[in-house]
mmCIF file of C-alpha atoms in Angstrom:
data_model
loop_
_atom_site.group_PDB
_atom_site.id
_atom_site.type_symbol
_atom_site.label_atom_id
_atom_site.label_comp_id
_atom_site.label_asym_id
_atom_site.label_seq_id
_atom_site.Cartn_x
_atom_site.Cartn_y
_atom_site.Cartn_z
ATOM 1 C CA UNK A 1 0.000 0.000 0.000
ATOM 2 C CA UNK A 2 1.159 3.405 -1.124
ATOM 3 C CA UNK A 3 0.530 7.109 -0.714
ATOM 4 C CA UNK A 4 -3.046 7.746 -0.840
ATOM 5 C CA UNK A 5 -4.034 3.956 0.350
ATOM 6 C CA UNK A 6 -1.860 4.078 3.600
ATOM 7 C CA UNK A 7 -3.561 7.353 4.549
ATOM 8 C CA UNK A 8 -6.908 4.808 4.821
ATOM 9 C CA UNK A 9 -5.207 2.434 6.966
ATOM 10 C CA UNK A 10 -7.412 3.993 9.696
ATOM 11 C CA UNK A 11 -10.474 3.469 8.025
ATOM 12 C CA UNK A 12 -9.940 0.239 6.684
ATOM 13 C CA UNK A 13 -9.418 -0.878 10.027
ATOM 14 C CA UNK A 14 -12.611 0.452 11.549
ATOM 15 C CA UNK A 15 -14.282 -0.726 8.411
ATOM 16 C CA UNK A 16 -13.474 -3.930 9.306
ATOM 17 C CA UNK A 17 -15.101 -4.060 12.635
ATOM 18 C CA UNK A 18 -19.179 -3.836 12.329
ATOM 19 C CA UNK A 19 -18.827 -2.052 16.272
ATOM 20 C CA UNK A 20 -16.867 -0.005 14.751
ATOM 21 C CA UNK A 21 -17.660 1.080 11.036
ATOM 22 C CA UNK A 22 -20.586 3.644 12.411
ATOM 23 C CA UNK A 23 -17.485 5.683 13.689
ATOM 24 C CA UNK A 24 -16.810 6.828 9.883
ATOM 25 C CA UNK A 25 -18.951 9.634 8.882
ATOM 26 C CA UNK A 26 -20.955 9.166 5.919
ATOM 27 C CA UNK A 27 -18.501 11.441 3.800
ATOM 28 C CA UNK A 28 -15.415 9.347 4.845
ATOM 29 C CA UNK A 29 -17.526 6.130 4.790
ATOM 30 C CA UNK A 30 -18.443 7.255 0.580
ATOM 31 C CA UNK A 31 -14.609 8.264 -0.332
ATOM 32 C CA UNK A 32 -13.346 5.139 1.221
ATOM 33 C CA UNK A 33 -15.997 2.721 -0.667
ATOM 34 C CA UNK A 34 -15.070 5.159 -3.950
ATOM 35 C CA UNK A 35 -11.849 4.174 -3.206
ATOM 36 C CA UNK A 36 -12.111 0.258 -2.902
ATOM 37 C CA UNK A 37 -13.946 0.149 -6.034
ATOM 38 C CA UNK A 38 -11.192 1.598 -7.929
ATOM 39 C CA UNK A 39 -8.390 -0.111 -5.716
ATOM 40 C CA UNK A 40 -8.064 -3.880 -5.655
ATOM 41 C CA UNK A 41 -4.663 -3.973 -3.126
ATOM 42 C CA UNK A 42 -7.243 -2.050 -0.257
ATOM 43 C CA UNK A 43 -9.936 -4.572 -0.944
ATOM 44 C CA UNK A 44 -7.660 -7.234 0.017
ATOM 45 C CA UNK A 45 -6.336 -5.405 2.780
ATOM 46 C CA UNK A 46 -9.893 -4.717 3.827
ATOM 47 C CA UNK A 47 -10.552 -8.864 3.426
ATOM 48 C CA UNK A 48 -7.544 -9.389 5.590
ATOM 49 C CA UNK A 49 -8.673 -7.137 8.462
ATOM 50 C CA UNK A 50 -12.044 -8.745 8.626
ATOM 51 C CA UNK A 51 -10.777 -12.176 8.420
ATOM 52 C CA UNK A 52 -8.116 -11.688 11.657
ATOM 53 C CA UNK A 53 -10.435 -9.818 13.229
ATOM 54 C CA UNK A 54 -13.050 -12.391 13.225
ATOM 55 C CA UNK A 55 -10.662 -15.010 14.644
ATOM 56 C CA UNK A 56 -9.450 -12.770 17.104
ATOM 57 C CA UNK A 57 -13.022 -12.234 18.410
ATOM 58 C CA UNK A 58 -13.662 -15.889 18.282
ATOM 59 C CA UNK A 59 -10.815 -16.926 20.071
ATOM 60 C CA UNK A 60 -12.159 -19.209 23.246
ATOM 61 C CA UNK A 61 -11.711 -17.416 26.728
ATOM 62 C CA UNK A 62 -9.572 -18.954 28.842
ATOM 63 C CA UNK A 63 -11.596 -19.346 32.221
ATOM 64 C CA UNK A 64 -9.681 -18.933 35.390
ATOM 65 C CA UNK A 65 -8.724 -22.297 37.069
ATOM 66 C CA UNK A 66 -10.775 -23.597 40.416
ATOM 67 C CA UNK A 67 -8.075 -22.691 42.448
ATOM 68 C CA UNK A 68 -7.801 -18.735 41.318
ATOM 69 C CA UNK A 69 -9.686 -17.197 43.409
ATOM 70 C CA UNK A 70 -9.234 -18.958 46.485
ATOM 71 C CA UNK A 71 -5.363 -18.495 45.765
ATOM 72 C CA UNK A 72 -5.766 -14.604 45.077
ATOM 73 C CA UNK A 73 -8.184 -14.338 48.239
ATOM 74 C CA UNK A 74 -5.282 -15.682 50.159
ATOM 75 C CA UNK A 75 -3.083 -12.861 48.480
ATOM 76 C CA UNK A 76 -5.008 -10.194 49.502
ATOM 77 C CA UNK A 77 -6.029 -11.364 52.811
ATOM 78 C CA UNK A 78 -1.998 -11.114 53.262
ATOM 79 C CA UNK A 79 -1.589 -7.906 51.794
ATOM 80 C CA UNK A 80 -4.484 -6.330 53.682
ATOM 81 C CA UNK A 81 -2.658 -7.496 56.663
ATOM 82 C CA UNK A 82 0.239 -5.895 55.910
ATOM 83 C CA UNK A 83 -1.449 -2.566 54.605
ATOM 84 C CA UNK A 84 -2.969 -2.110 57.931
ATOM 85 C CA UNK A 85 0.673 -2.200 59.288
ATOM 86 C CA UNK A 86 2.049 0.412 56.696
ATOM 87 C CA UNK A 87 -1.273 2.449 57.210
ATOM 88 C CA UNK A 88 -0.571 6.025 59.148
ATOM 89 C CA UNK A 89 -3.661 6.797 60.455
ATOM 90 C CA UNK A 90 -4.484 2.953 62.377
ATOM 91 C CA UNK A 91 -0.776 3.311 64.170
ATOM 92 C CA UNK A 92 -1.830 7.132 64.593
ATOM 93 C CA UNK A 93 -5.376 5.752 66.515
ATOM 94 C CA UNK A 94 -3.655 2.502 68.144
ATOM 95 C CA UNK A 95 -0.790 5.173 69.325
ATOM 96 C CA UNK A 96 -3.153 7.820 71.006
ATOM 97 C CA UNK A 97 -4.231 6.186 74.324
ATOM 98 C CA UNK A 98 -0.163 5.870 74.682
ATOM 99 C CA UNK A 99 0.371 9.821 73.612
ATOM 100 C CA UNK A 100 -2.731 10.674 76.254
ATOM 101 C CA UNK A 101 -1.448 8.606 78.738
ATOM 102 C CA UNK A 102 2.032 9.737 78.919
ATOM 103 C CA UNK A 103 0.053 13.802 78.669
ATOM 104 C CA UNK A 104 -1.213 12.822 81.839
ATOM 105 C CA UNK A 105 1.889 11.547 84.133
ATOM 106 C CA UNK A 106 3.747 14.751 82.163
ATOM 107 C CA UNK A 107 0.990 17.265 83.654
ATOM 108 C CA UNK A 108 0.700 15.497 87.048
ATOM 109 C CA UNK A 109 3.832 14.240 88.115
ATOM 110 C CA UNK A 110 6.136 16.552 86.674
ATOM 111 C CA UNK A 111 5.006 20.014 88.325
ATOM 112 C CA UNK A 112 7.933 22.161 88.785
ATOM 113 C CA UNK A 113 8.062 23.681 92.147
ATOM 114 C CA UNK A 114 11.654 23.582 92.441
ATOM 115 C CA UNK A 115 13.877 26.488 90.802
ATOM 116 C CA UNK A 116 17.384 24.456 90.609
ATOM 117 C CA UNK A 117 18.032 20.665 89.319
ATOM 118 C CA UNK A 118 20.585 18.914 90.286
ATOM 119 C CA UNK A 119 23.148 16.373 87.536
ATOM 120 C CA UNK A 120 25.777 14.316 89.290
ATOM 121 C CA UNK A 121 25.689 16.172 92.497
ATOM 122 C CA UNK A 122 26.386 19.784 90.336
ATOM 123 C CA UNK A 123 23.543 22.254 91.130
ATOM 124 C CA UNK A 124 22.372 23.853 88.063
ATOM 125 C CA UNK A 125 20.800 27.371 88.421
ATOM 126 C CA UNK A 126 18.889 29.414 85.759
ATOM 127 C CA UNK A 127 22.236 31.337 85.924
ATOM 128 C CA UNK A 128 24.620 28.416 84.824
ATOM 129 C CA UNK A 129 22.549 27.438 82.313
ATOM 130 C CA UNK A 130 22.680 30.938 80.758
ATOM 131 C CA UNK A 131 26.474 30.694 81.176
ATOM 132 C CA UNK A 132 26.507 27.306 79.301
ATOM 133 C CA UNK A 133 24.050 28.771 76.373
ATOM 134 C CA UNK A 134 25.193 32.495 75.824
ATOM 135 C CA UNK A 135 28.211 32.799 78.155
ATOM 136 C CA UNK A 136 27.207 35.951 80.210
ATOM 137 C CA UNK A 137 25.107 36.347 83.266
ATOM 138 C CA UNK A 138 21.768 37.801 82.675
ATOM 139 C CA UNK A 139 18.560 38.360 84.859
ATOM 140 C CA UNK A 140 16.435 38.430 81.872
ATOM 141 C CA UNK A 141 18.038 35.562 79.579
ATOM 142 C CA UNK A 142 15.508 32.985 78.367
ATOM 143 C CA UNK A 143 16.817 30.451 80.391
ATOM 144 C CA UNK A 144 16.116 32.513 83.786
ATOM 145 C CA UNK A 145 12.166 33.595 82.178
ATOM 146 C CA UNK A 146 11.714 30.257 81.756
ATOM 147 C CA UNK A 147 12.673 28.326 84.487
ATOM 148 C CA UNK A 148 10.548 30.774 86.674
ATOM 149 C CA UNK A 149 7.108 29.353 88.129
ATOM 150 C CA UNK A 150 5.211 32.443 87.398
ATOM 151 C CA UNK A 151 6.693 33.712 83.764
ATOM 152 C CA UNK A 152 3.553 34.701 82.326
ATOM 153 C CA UNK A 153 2.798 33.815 78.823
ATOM 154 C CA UNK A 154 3.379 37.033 77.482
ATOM 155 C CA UNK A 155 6.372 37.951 79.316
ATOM 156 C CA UNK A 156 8.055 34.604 78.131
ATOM 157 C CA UNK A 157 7.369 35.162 74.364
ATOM 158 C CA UNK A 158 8.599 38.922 75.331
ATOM 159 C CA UNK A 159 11.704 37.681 76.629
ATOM 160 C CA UNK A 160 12.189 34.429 74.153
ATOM 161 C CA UNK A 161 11.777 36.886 71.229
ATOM 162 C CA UNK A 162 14.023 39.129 72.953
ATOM 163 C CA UNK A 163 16.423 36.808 73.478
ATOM 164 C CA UNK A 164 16.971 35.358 70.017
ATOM 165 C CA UNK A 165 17.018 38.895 68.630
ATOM 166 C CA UNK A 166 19.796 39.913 71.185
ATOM 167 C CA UNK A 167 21.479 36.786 70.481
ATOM 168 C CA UNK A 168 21.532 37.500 66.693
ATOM 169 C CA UNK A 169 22.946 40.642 67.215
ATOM 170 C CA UNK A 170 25.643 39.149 69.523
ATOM 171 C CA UNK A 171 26.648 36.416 66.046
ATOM 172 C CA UNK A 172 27.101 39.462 63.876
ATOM 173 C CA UNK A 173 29.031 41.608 66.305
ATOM 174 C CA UNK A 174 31.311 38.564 66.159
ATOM 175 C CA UNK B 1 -21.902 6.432 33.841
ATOM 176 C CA UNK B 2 -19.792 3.404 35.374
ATOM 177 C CA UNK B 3 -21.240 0.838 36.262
ATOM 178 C CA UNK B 4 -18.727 -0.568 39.253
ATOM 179 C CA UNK B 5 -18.601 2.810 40.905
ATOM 180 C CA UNK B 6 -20.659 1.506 43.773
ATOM 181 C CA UNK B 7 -18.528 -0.937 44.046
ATOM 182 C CA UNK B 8 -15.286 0.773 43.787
ATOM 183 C CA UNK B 9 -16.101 2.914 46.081
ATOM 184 C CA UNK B 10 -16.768 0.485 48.335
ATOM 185 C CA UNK B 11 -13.907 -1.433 48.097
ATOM 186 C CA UNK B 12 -11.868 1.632 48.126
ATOM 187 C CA UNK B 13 -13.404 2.340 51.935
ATOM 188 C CA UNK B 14 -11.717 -1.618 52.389
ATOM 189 C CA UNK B 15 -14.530 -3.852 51.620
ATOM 190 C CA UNK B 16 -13.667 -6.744 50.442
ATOM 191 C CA UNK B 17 -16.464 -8.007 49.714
ATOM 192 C CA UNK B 18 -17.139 -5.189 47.006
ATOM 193 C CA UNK B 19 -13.518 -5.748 45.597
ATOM 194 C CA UNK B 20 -14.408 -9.702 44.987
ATOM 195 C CA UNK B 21 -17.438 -8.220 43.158
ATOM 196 C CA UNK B 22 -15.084 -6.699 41.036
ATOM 197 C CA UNK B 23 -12.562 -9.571 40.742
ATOM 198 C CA UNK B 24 -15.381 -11.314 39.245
ATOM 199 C CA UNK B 25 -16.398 -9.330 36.539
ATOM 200 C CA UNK B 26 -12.824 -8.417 35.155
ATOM 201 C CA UNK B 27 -11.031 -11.555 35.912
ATOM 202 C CA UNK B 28 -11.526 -13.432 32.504
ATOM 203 C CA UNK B 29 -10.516 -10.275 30.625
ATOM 204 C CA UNK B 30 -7.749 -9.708 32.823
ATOM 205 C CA UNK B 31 -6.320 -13.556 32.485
ATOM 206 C CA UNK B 32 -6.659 -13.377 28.958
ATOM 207 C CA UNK B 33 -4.717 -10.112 28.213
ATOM 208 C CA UNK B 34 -2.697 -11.806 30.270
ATOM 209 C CA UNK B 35 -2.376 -14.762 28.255
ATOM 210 C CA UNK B 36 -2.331 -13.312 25.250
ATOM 211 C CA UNK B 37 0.176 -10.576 25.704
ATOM 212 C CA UNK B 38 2.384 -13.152 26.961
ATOM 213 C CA UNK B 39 2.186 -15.910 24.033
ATOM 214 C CA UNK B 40 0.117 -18.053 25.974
ATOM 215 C CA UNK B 41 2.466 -18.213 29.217
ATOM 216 C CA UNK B 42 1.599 -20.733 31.688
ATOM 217 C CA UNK B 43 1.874 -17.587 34.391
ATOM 218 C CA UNK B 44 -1.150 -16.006 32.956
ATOM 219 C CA UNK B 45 -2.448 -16.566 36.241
ATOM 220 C CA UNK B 46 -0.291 -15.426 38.826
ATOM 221 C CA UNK B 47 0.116 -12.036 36.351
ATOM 222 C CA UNK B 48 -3.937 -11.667 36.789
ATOM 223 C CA UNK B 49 -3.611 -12.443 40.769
ATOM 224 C CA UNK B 50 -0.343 -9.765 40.627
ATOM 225 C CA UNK B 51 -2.899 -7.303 38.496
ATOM 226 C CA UNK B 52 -5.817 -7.551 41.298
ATOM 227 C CA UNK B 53 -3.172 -7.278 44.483
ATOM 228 C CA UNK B 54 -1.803 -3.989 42.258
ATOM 229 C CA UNK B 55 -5.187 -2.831 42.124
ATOM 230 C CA UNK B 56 -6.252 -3.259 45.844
ATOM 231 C CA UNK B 57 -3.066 -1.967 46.914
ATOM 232 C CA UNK B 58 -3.712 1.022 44.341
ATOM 233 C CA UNK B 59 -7.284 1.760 45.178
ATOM 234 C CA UNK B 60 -7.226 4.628 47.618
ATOM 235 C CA UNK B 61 -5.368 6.653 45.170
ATOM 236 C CA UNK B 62 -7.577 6.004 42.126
ATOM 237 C CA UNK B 63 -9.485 9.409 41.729
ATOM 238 C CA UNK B 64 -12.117 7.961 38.765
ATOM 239 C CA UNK B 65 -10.753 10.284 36.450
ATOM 240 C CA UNK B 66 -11.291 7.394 34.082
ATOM 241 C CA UNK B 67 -13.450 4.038 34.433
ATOM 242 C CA UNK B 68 -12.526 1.858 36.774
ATOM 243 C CA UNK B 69 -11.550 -0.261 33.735
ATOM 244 C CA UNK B 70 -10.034 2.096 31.997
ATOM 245 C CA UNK B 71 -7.577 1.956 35.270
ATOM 246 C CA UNK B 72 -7.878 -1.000 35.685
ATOM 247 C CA UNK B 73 -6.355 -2.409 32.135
ATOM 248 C CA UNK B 74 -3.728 0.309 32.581
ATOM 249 C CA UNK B 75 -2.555 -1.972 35.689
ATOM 250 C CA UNK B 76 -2.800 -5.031 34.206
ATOM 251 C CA UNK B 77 -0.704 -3.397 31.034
ATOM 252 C CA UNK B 78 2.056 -2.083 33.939
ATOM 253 C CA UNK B 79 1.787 -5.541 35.287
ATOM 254 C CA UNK B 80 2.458 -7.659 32.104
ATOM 255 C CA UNK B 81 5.367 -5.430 31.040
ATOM 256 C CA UNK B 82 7.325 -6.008 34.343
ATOM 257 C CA UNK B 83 6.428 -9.734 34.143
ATOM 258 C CA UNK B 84 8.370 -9.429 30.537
ATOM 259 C CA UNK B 85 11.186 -7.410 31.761
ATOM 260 C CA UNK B 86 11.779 -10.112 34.055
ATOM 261 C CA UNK B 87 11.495 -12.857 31.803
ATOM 262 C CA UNK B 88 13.494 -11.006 29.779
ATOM 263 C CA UNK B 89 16.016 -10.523 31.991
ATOM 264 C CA UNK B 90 15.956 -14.148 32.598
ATOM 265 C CA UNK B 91 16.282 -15.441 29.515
ATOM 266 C CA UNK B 92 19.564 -13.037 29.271
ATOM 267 C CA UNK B 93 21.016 -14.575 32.162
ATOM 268 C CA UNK B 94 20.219 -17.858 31.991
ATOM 269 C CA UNK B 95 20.103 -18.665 27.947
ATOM 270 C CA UNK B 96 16.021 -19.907 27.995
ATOM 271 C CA UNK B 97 12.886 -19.405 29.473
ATOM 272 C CA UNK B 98 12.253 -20.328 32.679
ATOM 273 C CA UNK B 99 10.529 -23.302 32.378
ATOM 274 C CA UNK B 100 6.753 -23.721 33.972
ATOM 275 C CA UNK B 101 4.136 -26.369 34.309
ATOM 276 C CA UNK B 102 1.691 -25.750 31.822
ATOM 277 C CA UNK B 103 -1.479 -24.083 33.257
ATOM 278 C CA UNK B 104 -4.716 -25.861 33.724
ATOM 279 C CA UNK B 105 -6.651 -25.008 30.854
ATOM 280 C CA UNK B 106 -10.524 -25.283 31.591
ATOM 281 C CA UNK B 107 -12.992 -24.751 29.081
ATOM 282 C CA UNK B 108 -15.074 -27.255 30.553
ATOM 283 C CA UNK B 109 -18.483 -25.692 28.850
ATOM 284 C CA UNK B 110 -17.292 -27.658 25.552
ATOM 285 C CA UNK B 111 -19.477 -30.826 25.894
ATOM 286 C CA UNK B 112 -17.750 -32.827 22.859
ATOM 287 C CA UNK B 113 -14.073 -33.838 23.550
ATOM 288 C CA UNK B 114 -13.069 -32.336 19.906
ATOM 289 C CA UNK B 115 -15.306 -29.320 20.147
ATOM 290 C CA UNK B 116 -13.023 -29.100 23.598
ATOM 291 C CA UNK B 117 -9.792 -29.956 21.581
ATOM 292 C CA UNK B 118 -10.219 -27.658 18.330
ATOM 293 C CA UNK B 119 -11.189 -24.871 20.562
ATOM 294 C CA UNK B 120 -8.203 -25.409 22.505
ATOM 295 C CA UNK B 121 -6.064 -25.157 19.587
ATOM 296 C CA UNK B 122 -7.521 -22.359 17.956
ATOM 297 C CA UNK B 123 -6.591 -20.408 21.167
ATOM 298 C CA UNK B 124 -3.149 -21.787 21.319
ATOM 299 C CA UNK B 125 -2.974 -20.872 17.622
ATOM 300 C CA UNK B 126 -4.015 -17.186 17.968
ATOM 301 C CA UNK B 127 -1.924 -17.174 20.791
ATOM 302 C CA UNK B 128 1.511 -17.990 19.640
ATOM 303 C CA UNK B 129 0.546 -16.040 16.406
ATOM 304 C CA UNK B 130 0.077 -12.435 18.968
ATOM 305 C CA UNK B 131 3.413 -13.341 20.131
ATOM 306 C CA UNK B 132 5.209 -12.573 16.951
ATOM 307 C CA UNK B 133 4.191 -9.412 16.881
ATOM 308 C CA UNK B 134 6.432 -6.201 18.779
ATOM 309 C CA UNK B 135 4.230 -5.477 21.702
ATOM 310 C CA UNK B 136 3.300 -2.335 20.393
ATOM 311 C CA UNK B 137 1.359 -3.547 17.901
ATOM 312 C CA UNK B 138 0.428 -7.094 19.934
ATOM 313 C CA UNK B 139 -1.673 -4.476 22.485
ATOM 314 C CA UNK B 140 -3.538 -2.563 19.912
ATOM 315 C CA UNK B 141 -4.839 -5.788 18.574
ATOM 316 C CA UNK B 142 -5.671 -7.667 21.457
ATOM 317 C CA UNK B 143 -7.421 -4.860 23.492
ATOM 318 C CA UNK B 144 -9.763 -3.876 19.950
ATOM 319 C CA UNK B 145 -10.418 -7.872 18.868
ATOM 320 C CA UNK B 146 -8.999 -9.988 21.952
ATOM 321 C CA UNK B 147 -10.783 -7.486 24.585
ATOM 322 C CA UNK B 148 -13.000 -6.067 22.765
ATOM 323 C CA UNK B 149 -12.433 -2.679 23.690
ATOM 324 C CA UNK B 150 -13.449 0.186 21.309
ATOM 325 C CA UNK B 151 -10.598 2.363 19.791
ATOM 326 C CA UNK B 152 -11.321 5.592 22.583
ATOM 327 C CA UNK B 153 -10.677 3.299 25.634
ATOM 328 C CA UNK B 154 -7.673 1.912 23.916
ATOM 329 C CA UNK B 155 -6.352 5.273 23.811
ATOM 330 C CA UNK B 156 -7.283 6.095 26.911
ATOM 331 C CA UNK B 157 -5.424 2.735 28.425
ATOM 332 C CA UNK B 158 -2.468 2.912 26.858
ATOM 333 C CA UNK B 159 -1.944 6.486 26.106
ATOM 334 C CA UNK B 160 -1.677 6.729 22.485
ATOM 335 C CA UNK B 161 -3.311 9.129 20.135
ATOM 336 C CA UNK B 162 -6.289 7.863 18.142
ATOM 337 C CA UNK B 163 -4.546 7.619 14.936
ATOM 338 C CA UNK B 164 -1.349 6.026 16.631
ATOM 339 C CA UNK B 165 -4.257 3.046 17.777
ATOM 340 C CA UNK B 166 -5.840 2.927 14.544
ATOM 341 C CA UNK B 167 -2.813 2.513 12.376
ATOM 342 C CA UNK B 168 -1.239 -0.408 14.938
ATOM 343 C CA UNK B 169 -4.457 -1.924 15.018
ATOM 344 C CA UNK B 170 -4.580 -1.980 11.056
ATOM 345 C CA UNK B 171 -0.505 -2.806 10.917
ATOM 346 C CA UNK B 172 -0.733 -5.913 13.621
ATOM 347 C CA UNK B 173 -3.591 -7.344 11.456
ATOM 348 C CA UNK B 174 -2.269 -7.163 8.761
ATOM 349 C CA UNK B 175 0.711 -9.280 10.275
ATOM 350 C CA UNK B 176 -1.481 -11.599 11.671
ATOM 351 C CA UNK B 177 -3.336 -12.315 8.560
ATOM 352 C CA UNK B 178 0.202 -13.900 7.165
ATOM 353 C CA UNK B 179 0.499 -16.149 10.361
ATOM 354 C CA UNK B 180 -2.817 -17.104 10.907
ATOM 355 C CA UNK B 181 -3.056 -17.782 7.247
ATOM 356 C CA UNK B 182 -0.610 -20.646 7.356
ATOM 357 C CA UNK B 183 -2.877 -22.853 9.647
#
């Protein structure tokens, strides 16, 4: 097939399937049957396409064996196991009586009414950890708003604001 | 409108009962593009069990953009190409196909023992005739006259323009005619 015919390869196929032959309008449908009158290597080719796809349509299904689906029903019963392991939000729900519990013992246990702590018999102040973090000794640090019992909310994010800002300042004077 | 969108949805919230539903109905097309894009392997079946574990694993993220099988064939496509990458591979490394017990092969509707037998070899036939093809032109055919599909699905599936599917569709016939005509 050559020049004009190959151009019809499209049609000749749909041609050759009656599901599929209404898809050609009635113009395209007229040139292509002006066409196969006049063109005996297309007719053939036309022949040809109806014949394989006849047998292809009439080849027998193959039926899945007895033993398919109770094999795949065994497959998926194993990956649905392991799906439900992999799955966020079940370890995020079998996780939260955990994250609630250990809420609890943090907000009733660990109340802190005393103002020092104390690491292999060293006593560490709100002043030593200041030295540790910035290396200077101040009354308003972060450290010292913090570790105070009664550092209101504002005045911490007052002083924690503060105290980054100051401490940026201190990086580029060095 | 699709019809298994009930069911999809469904199976998609984790029933399993609604995904059997659908294991049923697409099962038989899903073996056979199995089988035939494979040249009538004997692992037709484990590819269609590897096809519906894809697709449950795959279900949450399948939007219905497209049928469910529209998405569903472009699995099974995904599926049989890695199965012949590997057997590919294989045959590299090892010289020869792996080789498999041949599959059960029921078509236990056939009453007569040679209604059974010629149907058996007209499948084998068509078969091993697909299988000279390049894929390309072996999954044009089979979806339009194997599966039946019509030629916008078959776009849709594997991605190709309309005039790519109609000209392998035409091209892969035309080769067939030349095997299947030396029965």
């Amino acid at each position: 097939m050559k020049g004009a015919c190959d151009d019809r390869q499209g049609w000749l196929a749909r041609m050759a399937d009656p599901a599929e032959s209404g898809a050609l309008t009635a113009a395209e449908r007229a040139r292509l049957e002006a066409h196969l009158d006049r063109c005996a290597e297309c007719r053939a080719a036309l022949a040809d396409q109806r014949f394989v796809a006849s047998a292809l349509r009439g080849r027998p299904a193959l039926e899945p064996s007895p033993g398919f689906a109770g094999q795949l029903a065994a497959r998926l019963d194993e990956t649905s196991s392991w799906l439900g392991l992999l799955d966020w939000r079940v370890w995020t729900l079998r996780l939260a009586p955990v994250a609630l519990a250990i809420f609890l013992a943090a907000v009733f246990s660990g109340s802190p009414s005393t103002s020092t702590a104390t690491t292999s018999g060293t006593e560490i102040t709100p002043a030593t950890l200041d030295t540790w973090t910035h290396g200077v000794d101040e009354s308003s640090s972060v450290a010292s708003a913090v570790w105070q019992d009664r550092t209101s909310s504002e005045a911490l994010i007052e002083t924690m604001l503060l105290g980054s800002s100051m401490a940026r300042e201190d990086a580029n004077v060095r | 409108m699709d019809a298994d969108r009930a069911l999809v949805k469904a199976a998609a919230a984790g029933s399993r009962e609604a995904f059997d539903e659908l294991v049923g109905r697409y099962q038989t097309p899903v073996l056979n593009l199995a089988r035939a894009m494979t040249g009538g392997s004997a692992d037709a079946e484990d590819i269609a069990q590897d096809v519906f574990v894809r697709a449950w694993r795959g279900l949450a993220s399948f939007r219905g953009e497209s049928s469910f099988r529209t998405w569903l064939y472009r699995v099974a496509i995904n599926v049989i190409q890695s199965h012949r990458g590997r057997a590919s591979r294989l045959r590299r490394l090892f010289g020869a196909a792996p080789v498999s017990e041949e599959a059960e092969d029921p078509i236990e509707s056939a009453a007569d023992p040679e209604d059974l037998e010629r149907r058996v070899l007209d499948r084998d036939a068509i078969d091993r005739a697909l299988a000279t093809l390049p894929e390309d032109l072996r999954l044009a055919v089979t979806l339009r006259d194997v599966q039946g599909l019509d030629y916008r699905t078959i776009a849709d599936v594997t991605g190709m323009p309309m005039g790519t599917v109609e000209s392998r569709i035409f091209r892969a016939r035309q080769r067939l005619k030349k095997e299947l005509g030396r029965r």
